[in-house]
Coordinates of C-alpha atoms in Angstrom, one line a residue:
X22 CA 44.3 -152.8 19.9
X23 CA 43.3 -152.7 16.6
X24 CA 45.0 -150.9 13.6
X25 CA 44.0 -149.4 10.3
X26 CA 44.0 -152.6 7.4
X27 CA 47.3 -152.0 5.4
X28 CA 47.6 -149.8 2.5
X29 CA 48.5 -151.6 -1.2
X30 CA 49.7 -149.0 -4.1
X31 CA 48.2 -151.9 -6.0
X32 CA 44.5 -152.1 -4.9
X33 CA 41.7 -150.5 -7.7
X34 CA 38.5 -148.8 -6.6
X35 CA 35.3 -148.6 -7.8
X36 CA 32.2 -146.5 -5.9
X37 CA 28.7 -146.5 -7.4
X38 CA 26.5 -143.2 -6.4
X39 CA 23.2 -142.6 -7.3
X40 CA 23.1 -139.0 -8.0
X41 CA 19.6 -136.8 -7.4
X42 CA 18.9 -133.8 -9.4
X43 CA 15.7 -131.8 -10.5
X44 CA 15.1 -133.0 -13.6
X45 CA 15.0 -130.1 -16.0
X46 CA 18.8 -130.3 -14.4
X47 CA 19.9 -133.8 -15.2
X48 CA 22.0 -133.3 -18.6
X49 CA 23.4 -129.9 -17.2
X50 CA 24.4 -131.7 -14.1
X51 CA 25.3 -135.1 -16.2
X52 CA 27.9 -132.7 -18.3
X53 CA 29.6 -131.4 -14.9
X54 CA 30.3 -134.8 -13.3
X55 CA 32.1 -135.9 -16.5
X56 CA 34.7 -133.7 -16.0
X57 CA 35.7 -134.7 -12.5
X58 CA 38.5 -137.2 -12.8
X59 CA 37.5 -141.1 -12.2
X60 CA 33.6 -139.9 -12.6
X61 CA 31.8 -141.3 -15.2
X62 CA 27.8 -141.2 -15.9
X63 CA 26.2 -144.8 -17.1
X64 CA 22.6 -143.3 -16.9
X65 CA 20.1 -140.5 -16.6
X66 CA 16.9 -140.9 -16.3
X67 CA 13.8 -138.3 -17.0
X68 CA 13.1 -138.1 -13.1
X69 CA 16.7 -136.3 -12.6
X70 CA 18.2 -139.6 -10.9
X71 CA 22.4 -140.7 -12.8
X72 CA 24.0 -143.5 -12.1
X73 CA 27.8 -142.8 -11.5
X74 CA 30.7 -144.8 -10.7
X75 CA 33.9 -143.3 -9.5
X76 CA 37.0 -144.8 -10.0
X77 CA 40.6 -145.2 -8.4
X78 CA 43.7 -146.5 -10.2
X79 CA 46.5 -148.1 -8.1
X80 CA 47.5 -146.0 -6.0
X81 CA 45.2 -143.2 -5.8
X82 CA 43.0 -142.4 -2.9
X83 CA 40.1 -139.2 -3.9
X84 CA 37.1 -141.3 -4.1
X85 CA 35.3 -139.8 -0.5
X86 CA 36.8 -136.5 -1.8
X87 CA 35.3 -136.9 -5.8
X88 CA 32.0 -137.9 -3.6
X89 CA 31.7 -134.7 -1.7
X90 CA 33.0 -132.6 -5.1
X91 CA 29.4 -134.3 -6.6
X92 CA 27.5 -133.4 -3.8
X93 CA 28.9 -130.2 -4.0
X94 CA 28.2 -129.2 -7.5
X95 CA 25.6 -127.0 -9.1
X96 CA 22.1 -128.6 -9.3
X97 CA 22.9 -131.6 -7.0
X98 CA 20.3 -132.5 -4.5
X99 CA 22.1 -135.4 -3.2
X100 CA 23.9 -138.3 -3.6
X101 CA 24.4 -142.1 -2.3
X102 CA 26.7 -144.4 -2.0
X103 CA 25.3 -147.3 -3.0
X104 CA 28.1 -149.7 -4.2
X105 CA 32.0 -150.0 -3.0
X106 CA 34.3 -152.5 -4.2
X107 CA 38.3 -152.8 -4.0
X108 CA 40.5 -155.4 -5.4
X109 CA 44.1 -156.1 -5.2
X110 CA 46.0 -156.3 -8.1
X111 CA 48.7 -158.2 -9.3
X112 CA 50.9 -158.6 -12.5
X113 CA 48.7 -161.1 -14.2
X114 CA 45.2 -158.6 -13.7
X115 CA 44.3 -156.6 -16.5
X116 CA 42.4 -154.1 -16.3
X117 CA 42.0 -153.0 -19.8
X118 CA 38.8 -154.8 -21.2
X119 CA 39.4 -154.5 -25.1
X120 CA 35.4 -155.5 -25.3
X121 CA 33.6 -152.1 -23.1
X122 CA 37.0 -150.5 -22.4
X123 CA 35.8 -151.0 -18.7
X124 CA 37.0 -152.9 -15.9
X125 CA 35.7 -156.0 -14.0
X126 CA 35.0 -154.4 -11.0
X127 CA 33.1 -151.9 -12.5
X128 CA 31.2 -154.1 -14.7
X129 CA 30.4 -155.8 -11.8
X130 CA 28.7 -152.5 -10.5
X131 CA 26.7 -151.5 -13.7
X132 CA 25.1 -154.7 -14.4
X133 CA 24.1 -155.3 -11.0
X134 CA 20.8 -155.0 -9.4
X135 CA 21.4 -151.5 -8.4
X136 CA 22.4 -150.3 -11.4
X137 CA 18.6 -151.4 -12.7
X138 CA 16.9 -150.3 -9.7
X139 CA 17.2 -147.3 -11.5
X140 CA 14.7 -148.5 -14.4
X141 CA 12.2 -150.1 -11.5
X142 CA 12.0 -147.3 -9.6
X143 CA 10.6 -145.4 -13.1
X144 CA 8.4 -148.1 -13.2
X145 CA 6.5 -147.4 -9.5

């Protein structure tokens, strides 16, 4: 029988969604995500597409629920998931990045491959 993976009150989250909009609604809808808390914007482009990652802190779980709050607000087409990542912390992590002010994991996320798909995808 299996059972559900253990729960750590020290694990951090990070989801990447691409957000779609119409795009005379992109900085309307850019300005509504930023007040949900854990969302943050990293890009808009002219065709009504944001890159957003939501974030967890230890011991928080809202990140399917912050996902169906975007899909949910005003001007939203749809959204994807397109990039999940969890990591356990311990006492010698940090996860204060004095450089960006962001974390590893999220880093991780905005300088990948999907985070530019973004760009290539203007570029069709």
């Amino acid at each position: 029988m299996k059972t559900a993976p253990r729960y750590s009150n020290e694990e951090y989250s990070v989801a990447g969604v691409v957000v779609h909009t119409r795009p005379e609604n992109r900085d309307i809808v850019a300005e509504r995500l930023v007040l949900l808390r854990g969302v943050e914007v990293h890009a808009v482009n002219e065709e009504g597409k944001l890159v957003v990652t939501v974030e967890e802190e230890p011991g928080e779980r809202f990140i399917i629920d912050r996902i169906s709050e975007i899909n949910n607000t005003e001007g939203v087409i749809n959204s994807s998931l397109v990039f999940s990542q969890s990591a356990q912390l311990d006492s010698s992590d940090d996860i204060d990045s004095s450089d960006t002010g962001e974390s590893a994991i999220k880093k991780d996320f905005t300088v990948s491959k999907v985070a530019t798909n973004l760009d290539s995808e203007e570029q069709k």
